[in-house]
Structures are given as C-alpha cells and as structure tokens.
MMTF fields as JSON, N, C-alpha, C and O atoms, coordinates in Angstrom:
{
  "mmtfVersion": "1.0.0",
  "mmtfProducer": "UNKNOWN",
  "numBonds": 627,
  "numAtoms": 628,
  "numGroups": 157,
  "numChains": 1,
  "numModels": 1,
  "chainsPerModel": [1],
  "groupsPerChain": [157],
  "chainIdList": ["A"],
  "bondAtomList": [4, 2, 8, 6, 12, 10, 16, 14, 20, 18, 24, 22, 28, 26, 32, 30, 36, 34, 40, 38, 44, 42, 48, 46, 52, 50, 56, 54, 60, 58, 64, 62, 68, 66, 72, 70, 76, 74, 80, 78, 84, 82, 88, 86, 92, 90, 96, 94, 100, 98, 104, 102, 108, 106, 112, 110, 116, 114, 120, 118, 124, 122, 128, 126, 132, 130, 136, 134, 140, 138, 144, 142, 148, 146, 152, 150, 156, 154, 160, 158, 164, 162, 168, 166, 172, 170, 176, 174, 180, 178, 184, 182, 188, 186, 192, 190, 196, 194, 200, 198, 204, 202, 208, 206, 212, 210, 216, 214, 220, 218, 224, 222, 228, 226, 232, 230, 236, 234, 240, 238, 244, 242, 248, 246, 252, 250, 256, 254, 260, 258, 264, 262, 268, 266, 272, 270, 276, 274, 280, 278, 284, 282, 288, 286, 292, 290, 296, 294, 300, 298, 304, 302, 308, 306, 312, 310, 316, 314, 320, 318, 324, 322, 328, 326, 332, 330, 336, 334, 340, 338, 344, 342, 348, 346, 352, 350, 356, 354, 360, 358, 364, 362, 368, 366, 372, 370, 376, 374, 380, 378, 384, 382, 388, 386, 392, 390, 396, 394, 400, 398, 404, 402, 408, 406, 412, 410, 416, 414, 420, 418, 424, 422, 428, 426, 432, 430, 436, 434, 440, 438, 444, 442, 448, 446, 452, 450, 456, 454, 460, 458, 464, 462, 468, 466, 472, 470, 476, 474, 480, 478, 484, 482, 488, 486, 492, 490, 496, 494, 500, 498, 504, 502, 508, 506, 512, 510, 516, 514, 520, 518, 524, 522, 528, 526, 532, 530, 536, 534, 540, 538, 544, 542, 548, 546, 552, 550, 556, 554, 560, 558, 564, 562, 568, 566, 572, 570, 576, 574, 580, 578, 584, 582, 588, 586, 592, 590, 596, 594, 600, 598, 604, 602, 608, 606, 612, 610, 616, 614, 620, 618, 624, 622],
  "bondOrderList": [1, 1, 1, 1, 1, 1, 1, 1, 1, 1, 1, 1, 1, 1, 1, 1, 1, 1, 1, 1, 1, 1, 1, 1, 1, 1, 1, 1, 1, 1, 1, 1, 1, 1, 1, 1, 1, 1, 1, 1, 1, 1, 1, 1, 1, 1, 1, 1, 1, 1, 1, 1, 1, 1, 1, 1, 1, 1, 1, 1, 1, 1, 1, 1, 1, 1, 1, 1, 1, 1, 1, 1, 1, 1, 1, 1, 1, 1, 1, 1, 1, 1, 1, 1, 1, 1, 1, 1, 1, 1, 1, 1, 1, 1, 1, 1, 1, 1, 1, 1, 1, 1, 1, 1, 1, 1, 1, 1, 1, 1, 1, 1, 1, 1, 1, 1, 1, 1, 1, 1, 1, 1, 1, 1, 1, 1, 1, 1, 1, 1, 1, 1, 1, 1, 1, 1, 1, 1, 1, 1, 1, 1, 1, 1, 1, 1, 1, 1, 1, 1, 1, 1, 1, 1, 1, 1],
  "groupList": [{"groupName": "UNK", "atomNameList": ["N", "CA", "C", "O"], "elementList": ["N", "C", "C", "O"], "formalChargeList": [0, 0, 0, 0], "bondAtomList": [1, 0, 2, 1, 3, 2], "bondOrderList": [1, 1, 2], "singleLetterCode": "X", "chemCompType": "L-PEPTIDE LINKING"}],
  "groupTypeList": [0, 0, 0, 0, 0, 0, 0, 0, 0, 0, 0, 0, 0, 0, 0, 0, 0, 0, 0, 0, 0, 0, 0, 0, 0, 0, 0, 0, 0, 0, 0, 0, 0, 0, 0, 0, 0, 0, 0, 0, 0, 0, 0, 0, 0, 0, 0, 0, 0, 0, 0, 0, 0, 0, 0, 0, 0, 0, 0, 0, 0, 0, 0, 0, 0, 0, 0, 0, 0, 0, 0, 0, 0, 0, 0, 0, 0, 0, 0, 0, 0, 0, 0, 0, 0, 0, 0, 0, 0, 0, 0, 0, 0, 0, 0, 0, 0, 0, 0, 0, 0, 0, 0, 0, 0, 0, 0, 0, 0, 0, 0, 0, 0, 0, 0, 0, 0, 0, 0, 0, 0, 0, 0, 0, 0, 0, 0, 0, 0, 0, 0, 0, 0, 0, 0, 0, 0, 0, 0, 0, 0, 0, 0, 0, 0, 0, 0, 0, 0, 0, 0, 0, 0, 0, 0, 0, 0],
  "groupIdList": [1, 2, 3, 4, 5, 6, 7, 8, 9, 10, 11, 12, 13, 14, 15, 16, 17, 18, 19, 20, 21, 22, 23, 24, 25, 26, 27, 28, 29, 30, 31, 32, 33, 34, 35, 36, 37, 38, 39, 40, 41, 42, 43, 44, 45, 46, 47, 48, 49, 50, 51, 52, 53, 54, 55, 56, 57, 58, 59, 60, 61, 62, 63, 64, 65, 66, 67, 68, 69, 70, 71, 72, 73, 74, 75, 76, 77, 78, 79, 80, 81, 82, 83, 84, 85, 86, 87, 88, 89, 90, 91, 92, 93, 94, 95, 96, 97, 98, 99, 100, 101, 102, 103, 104, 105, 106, 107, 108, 109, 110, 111, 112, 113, 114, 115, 116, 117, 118, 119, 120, 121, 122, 123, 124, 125, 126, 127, 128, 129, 130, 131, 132, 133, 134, 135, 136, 137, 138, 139, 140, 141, 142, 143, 144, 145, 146, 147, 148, 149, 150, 151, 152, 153, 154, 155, 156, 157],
  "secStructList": [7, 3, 3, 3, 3, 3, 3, 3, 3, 3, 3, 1, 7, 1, 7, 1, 4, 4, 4, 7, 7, 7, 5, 7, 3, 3, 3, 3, 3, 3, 3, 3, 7, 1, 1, 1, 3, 3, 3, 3, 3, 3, 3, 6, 6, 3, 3, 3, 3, 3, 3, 3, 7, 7, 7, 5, 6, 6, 3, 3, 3, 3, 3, 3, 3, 3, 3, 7, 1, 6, 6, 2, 2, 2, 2, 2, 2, 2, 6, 1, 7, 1, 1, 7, 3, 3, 3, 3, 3, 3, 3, 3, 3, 7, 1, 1, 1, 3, 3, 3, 3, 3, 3, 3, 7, 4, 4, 4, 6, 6, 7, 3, 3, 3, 3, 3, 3, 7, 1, 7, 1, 1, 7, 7, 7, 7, 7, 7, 1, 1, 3, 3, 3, 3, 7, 6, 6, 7, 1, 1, 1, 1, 2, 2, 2, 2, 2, 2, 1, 7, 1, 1, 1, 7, 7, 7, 7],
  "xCoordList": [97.516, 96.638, 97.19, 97.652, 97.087, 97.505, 96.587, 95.499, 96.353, 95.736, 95.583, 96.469, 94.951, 95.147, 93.95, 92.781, 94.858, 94.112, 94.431, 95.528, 93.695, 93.572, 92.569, 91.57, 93.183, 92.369, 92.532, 93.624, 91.601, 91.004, 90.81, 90.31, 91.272, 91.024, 91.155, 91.773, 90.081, 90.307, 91.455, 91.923, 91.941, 92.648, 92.036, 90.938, 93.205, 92.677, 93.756, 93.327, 94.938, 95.673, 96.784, 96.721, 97.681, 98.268, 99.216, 99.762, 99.952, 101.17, 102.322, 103.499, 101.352, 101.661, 102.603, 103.785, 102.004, 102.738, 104.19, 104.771, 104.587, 105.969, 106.851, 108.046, 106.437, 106.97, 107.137, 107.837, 106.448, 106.879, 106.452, 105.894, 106.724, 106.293, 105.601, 106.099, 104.381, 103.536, 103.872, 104.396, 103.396, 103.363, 101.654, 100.646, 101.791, 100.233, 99.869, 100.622, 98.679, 98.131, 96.5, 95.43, 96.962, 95.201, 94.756, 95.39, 93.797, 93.291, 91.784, 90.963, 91.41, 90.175, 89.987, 90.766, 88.125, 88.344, 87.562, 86.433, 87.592, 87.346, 85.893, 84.948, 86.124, 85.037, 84.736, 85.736, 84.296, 83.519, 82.746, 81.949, 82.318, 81.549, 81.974, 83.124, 81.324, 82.148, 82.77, 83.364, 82.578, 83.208, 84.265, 85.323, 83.986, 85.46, 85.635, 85.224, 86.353, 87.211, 88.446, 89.373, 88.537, 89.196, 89.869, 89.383, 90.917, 91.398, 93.098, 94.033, 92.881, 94.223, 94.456, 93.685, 96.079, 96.417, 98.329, 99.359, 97.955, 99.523, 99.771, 99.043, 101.129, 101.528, 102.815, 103.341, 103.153, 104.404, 104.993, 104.775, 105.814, 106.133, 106.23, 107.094, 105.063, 105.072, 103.403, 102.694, 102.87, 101.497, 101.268, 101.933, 100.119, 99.763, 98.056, 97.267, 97.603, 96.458, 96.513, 97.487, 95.064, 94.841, 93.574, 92.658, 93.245, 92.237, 91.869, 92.694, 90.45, 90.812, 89.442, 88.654, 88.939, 87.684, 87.176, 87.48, 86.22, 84.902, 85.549, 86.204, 85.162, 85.633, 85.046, 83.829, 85.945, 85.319, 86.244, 87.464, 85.145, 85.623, 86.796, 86.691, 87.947, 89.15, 89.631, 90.314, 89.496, 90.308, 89.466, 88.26, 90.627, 90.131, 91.176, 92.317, 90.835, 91.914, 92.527, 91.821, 93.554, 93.926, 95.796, 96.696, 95.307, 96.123, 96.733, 96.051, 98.08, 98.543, 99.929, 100.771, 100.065, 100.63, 101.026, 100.23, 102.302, 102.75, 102.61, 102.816, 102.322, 102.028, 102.507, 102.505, 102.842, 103.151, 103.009, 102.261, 103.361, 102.692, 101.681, 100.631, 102.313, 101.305, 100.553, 99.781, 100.119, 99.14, 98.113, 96.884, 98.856, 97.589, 97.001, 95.798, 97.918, 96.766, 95.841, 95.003, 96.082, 94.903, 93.746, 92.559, 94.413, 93.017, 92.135, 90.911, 93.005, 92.158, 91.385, 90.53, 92.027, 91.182, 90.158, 89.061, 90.221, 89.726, 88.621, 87.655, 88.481, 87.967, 87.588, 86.451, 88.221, 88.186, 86.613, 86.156, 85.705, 84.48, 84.996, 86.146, 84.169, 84.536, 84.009, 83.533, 83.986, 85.247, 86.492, 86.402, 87.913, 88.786, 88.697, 88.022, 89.61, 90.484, 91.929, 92.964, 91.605, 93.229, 93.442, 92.72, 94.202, 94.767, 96.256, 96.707, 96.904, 98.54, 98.057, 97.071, 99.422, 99.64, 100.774, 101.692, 100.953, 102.346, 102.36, 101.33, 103.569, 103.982, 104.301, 104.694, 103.897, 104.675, 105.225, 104.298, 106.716, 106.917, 106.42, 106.814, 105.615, 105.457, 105.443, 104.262, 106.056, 105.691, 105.534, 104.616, 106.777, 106.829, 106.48, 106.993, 105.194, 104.532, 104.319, 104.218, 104.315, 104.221, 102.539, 101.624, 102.498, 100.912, 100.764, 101.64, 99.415, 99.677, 98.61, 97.923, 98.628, 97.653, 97.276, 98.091, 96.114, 95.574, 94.88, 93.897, 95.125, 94.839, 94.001, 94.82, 92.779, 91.93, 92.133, 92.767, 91.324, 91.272, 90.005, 89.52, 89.773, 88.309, 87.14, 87.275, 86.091, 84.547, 85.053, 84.44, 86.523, 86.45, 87.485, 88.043, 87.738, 89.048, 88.407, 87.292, 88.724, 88.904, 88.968, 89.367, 88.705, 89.062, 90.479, 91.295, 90.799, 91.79, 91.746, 91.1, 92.65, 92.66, 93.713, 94.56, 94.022, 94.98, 94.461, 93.579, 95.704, 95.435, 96.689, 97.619, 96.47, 97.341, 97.409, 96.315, 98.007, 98.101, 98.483, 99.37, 97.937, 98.566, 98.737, 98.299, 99.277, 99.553, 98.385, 97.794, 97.748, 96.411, 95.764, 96.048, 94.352, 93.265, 93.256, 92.715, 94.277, 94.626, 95.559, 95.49, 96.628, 97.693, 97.405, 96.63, 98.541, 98.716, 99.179, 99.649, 99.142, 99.77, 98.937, 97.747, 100.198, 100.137, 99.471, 100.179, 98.654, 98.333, 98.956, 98.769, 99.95, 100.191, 99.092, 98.067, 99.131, 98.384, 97.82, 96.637, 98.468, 97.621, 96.346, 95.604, 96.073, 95.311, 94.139, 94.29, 93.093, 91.431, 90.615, 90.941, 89.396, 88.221, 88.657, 89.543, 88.082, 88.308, 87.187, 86.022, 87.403, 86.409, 86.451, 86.066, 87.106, 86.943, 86.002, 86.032, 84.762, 83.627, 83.105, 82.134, 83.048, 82.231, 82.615, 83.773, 81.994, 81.951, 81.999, 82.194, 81.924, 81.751, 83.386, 83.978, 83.757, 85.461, 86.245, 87.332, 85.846, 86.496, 86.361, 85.415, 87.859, 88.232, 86.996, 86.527, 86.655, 85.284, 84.487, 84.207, 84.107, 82.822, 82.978, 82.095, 84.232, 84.307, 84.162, 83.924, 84.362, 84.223, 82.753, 82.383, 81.684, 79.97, 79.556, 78.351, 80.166, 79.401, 80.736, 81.518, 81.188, 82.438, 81.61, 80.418, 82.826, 82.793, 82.225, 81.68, 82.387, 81.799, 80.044, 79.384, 79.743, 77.66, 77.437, 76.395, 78.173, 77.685, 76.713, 77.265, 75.89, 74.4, 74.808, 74.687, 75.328, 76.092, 74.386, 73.314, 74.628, 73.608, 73.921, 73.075],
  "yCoordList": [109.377, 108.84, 107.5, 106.624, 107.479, 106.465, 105.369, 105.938, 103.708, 103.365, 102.647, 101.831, 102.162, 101.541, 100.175, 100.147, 99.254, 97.795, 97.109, 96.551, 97.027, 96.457, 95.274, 95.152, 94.424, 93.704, 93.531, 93.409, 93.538, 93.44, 92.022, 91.032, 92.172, 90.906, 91.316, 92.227, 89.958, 90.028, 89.105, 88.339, 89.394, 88.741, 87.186, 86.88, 86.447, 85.14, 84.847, 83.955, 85.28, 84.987, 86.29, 87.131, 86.571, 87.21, 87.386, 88.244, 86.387, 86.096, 86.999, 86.964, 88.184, 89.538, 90.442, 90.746, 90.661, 91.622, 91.003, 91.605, 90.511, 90.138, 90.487, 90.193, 90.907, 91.284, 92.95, 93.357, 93.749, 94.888, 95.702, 95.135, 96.738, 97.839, 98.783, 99.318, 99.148, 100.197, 101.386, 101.65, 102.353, 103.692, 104.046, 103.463, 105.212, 106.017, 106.996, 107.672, 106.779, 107.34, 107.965, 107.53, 109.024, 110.086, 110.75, 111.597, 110.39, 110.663, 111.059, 110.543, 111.928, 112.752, 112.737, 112.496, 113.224, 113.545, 114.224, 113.771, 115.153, 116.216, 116.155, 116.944, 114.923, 114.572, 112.868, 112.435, 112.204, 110.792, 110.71, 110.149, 111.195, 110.375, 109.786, 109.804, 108.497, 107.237, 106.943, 105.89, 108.48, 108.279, 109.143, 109.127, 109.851, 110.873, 111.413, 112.369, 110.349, 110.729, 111.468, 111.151, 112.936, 113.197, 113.236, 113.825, 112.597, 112.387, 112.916, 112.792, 113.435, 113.939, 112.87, 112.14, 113.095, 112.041, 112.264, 112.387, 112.216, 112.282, 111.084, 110.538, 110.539, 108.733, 109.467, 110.359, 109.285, 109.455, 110.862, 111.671, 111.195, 112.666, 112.883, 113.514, 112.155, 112.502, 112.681, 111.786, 113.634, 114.386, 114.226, 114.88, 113.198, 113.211, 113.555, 112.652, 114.273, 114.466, 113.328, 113.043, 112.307, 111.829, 111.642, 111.894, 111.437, 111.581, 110.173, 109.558, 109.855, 108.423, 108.383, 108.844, 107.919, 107.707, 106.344, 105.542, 106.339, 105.176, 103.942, 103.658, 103.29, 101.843, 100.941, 100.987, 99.889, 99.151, 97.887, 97.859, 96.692, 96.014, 95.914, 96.215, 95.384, 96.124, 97.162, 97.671, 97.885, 98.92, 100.109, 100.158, 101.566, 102.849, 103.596, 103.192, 105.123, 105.446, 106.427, 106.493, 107.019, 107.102, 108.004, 107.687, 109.284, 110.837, 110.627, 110.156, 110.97, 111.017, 111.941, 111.855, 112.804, 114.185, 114.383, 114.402, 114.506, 114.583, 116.397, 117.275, 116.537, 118.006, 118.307, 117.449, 119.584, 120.083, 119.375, 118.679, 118.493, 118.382, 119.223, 118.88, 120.453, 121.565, 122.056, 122.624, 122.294, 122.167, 120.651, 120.626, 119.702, 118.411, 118.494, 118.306, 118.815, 119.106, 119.921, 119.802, 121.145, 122.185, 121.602, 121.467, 121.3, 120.444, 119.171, 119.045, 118.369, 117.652, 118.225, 117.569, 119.946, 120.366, 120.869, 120.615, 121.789, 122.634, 122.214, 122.974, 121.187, 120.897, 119.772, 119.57, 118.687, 117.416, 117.093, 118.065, 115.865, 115.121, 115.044, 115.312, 114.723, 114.134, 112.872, 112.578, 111.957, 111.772, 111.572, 111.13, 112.001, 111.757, 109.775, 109.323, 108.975, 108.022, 107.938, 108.548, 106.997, 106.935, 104.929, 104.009, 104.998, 103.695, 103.197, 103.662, 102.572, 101.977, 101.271, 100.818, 101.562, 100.715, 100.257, 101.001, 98.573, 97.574, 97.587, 97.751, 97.407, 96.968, 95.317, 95.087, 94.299, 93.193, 92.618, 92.572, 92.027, 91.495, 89.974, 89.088, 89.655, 88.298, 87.564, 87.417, 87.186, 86.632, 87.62, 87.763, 88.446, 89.493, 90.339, 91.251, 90.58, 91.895, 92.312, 91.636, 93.999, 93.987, 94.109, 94.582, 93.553, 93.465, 95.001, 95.797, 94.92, 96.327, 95.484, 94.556, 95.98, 95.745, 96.645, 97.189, 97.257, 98.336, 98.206, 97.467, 98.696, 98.07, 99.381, 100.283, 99.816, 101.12, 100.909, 99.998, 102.176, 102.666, 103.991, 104.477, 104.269, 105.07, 104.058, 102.835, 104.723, 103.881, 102.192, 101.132, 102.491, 101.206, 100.37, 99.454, 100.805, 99.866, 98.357, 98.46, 97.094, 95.767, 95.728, 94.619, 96.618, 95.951, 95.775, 96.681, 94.786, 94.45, 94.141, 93.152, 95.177, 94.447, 94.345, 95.126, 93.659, 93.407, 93.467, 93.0, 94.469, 95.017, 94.126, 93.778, 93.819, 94.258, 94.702, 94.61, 94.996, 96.199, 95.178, 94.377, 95.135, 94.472, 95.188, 96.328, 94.641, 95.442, 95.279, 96.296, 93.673, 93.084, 93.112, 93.142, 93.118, 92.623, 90.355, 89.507, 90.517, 88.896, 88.325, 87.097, 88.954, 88.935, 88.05, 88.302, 86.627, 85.951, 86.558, 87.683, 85.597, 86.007, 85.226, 85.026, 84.872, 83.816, 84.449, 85.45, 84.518, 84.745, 84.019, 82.879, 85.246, 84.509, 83.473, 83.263, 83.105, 81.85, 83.046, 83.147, 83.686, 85.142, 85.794, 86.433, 85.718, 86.752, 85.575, 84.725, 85.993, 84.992, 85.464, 85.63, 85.578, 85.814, 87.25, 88.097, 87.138, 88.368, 89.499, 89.105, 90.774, 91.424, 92.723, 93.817, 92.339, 93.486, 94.091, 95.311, 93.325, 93.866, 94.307, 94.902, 94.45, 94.856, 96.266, 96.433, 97.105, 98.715, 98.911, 100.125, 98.262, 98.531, 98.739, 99.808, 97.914, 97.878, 99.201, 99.453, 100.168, 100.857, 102.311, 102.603, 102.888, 103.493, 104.815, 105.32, 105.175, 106.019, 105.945, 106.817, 104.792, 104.106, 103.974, 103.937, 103.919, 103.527, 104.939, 104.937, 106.18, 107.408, 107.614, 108.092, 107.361, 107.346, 105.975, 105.729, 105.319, 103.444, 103.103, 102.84, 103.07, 102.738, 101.242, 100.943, 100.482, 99.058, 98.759, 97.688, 99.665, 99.935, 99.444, 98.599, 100.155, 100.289, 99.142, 99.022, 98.548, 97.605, 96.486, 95.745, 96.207, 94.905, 93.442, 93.306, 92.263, 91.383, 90.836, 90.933, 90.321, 89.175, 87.843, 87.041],
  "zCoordList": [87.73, 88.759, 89.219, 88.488, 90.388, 90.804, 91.202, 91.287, 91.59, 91.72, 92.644, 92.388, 93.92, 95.025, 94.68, 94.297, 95.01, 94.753, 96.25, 96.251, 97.551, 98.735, 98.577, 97.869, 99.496, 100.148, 101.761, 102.316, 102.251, 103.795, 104.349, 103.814, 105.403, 106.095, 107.788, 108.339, 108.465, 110.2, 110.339, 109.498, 111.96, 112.071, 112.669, 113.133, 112.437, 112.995, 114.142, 114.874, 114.511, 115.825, 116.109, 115.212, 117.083, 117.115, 117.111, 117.804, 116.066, 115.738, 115.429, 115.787, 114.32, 114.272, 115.149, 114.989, 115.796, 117.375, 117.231, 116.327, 117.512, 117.772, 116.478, 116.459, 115.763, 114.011, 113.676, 112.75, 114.502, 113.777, 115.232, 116.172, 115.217, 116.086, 115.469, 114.478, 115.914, 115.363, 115.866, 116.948, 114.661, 114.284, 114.654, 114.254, 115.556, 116.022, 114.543, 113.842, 114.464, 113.241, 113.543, 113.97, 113.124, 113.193, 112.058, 111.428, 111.854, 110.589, 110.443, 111.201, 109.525, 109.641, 108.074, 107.152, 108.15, 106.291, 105.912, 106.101, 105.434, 104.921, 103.854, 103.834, 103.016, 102.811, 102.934, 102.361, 103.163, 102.792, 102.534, 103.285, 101.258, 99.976, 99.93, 100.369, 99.233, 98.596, 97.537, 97.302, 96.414, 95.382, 95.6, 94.972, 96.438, 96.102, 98.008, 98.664, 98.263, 99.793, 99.797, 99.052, 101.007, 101.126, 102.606, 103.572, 102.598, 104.356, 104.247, 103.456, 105.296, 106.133, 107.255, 107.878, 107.28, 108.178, 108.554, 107.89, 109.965, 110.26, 110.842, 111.672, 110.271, 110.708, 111.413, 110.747, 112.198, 113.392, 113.316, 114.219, 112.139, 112.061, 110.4, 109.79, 109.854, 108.597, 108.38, 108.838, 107.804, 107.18, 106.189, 105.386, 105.592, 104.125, 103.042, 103.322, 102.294, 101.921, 101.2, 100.503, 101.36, 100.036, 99.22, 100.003, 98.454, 98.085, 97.13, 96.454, 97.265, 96.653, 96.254, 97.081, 95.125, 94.2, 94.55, 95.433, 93.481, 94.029, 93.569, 92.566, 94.62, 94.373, 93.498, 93.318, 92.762, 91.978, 92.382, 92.545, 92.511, 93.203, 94.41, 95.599, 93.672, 95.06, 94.789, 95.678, 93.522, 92.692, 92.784, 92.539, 93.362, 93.038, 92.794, 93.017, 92.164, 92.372, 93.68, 94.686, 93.659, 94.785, 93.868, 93.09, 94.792, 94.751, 96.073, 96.983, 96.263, 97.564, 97.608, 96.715, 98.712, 98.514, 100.148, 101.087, 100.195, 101.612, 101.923, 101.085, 102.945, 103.401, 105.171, 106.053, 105.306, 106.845, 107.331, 106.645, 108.945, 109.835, 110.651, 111.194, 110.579, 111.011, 110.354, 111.125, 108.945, 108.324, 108.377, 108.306, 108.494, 108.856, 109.977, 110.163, 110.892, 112.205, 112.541, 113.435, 111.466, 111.685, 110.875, 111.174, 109.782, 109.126, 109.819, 109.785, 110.384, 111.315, 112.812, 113.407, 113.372, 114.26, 113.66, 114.156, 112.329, 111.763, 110.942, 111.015, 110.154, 108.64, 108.822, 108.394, 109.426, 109.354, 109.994, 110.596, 109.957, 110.288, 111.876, 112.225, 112.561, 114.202, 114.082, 112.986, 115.081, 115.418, 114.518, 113.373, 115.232, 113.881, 114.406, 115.332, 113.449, 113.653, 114.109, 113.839, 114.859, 116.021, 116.177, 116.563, 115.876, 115.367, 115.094, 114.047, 115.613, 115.709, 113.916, 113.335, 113.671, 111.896, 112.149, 112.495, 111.986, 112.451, 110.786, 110.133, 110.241, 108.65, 109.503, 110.647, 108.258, 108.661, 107.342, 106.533, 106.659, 106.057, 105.733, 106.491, 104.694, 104.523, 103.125, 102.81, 102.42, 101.301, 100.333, 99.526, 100.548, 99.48, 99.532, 98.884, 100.488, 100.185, 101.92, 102.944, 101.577, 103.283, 103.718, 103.044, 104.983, 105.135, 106.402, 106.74, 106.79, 107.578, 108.413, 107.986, 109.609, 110.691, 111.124, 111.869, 111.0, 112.245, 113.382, 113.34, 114.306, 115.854, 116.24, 116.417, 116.429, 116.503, 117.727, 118.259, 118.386, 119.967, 119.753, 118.731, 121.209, 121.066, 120.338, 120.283, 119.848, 119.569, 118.955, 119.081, 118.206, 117.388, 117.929, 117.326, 119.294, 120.078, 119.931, 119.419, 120.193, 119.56, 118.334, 117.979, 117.232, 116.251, 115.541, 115.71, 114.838, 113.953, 112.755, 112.407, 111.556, 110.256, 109.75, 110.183, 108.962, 107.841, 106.409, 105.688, 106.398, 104.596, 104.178, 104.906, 102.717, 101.739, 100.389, 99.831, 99.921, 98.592, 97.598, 97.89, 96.53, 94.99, 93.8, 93.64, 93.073, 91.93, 91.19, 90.825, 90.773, 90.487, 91.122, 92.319, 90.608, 91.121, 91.513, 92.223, 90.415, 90.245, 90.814, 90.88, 91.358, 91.778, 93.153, 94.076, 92.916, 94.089, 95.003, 94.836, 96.883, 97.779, 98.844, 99.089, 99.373, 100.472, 101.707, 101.818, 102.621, 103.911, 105.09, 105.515, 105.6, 106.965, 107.791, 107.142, 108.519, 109.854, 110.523, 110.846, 110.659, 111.681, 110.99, 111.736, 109.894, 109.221, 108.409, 107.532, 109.126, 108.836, 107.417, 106.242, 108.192, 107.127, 105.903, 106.012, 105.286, 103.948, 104.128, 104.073, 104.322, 104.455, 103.757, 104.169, 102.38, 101.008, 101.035, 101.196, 100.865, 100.16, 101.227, 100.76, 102.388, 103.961, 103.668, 103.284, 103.76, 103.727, 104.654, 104.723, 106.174, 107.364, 107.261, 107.411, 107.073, 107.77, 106.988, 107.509, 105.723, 105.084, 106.634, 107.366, 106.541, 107.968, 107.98, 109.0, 106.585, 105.894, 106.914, 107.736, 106.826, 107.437, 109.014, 109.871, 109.133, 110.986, 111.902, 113.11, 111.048, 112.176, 112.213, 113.286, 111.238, 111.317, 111.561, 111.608, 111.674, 112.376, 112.685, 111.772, 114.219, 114.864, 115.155, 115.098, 115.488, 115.528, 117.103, 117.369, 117.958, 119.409, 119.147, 119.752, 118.256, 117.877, 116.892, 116.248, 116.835, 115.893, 116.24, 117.055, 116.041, 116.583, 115.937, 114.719, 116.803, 116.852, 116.22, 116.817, 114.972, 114.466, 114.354, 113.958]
}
C-alpha cells in the first residue's frame, strides 16, 4: 500500500505560469465516499485507476495502477459520477520537491491550487511567493468534493 501525504494550498500570485506548461486532465469517479475513492483519469496520453482511503489528517492511503487509455474513457463515459473534472496540471520545480497547480474549467473554472506531496507528515518545505493560504483541511477543495459542490455554487461569506 502505498501512501499519499498532500498538502493544499491557494494561490497567492502568478508567478507559476511562466515555469511549466500544463497537461489537460479528466477525471471521474466511480465512487466518492470518503473513505474509499475510486477515480479514473486520463492525463495527456496516459490512463490511470486509483483508489485512495480515508484520510487522516494529511495522510491516506492510496493504490495507483496505470490502465488503457481506451478503457479509461469508457469508464469515464460509462461508470464514472457527472460531472466529470477537467482541469490543466502545470508540475513546477521548487525547493526540491515538485509542486502541481491545477487550473479547473467548467462549474469550477477560477479556481487554483497547489499541491504538494511529502514523504512526512513533518517534513519541511519552502513555499514559493506564488503559493498563499493552506487549505488541507477544507474538504471543499478535495477534487471528490468539487464534481458535487463546484467552486461556481459556492456562497461567498
């Protein structure tokens, strides 16, 4: 088992863009529960299942298994929740670790995040100037959550 330890963040400028070129990414899921997600997803010309358990704090685990392209797409016409997710993913090198930006479109177009992945839960790491507030713990921002509460419907408090 493998284990995925993220942290989330908005952006704070767009310093980003000029650093990497994004990859179009669509992704659907089969299930979202919160303990046990299953999403399909094709990133440019590569198709992957993954499946990823309940979170604890930043830590869950997380199965990941490359498959057809043409088998992912039937599963995302076929099987997958509606709406799917459609979203550019920039990699950016910074301080060791690569960060990812996702730039949505459709219900959740303006939004922006930056992930990055650690080995710890403890594990240092510098934040570029581009990348703001922390938004781990927001369930809103998990991509789960954005095809049943897109960032479009959200009630500005």
């Amino acid at each position: 088992m493998g284990i995925e330890i993220e942290r989330k963040f908005l952006l704070a400028g767009d310093g980003w863009k000029r650093q990497s070129q994004g990859v179009f990414i669509r992704q659907g899921y089969i299930c979202s529960d919160p303990g046990r997600i299953v999403r399909v997803r094709i990133e440019g010309e590569r198709a992957m299942l993954t499946i990823k358990g309940k979170t604890e704090g930043i830590s869950r685990g997380e199965w990941e298994y490359p498959i057809p392209v043409e088998d992912a797409q039937q599963l995302l016409d076929v099987l997958c929740e509606k709406p799917l997710l459609e979203k550019n993913r920039f990699r950016i090198p910074f301080g060791g670790f690569i960060w990812e930006v996702d730039e949505f479109f459709g219900d959740n177009a303006g939004l922006l995040v930056a992930e990055i992945e650690l080995e710890s839960e403890s594990q240092h790491f510098t934040k570029p100037d581009w990348v703001g507030v922390e938004v781990s713990d927001d369930r809103r921002y998990a991509n789960a959550n954005l095809f049943k509460h897109p960032f479009s419907r959200w009630s500005v408090s």
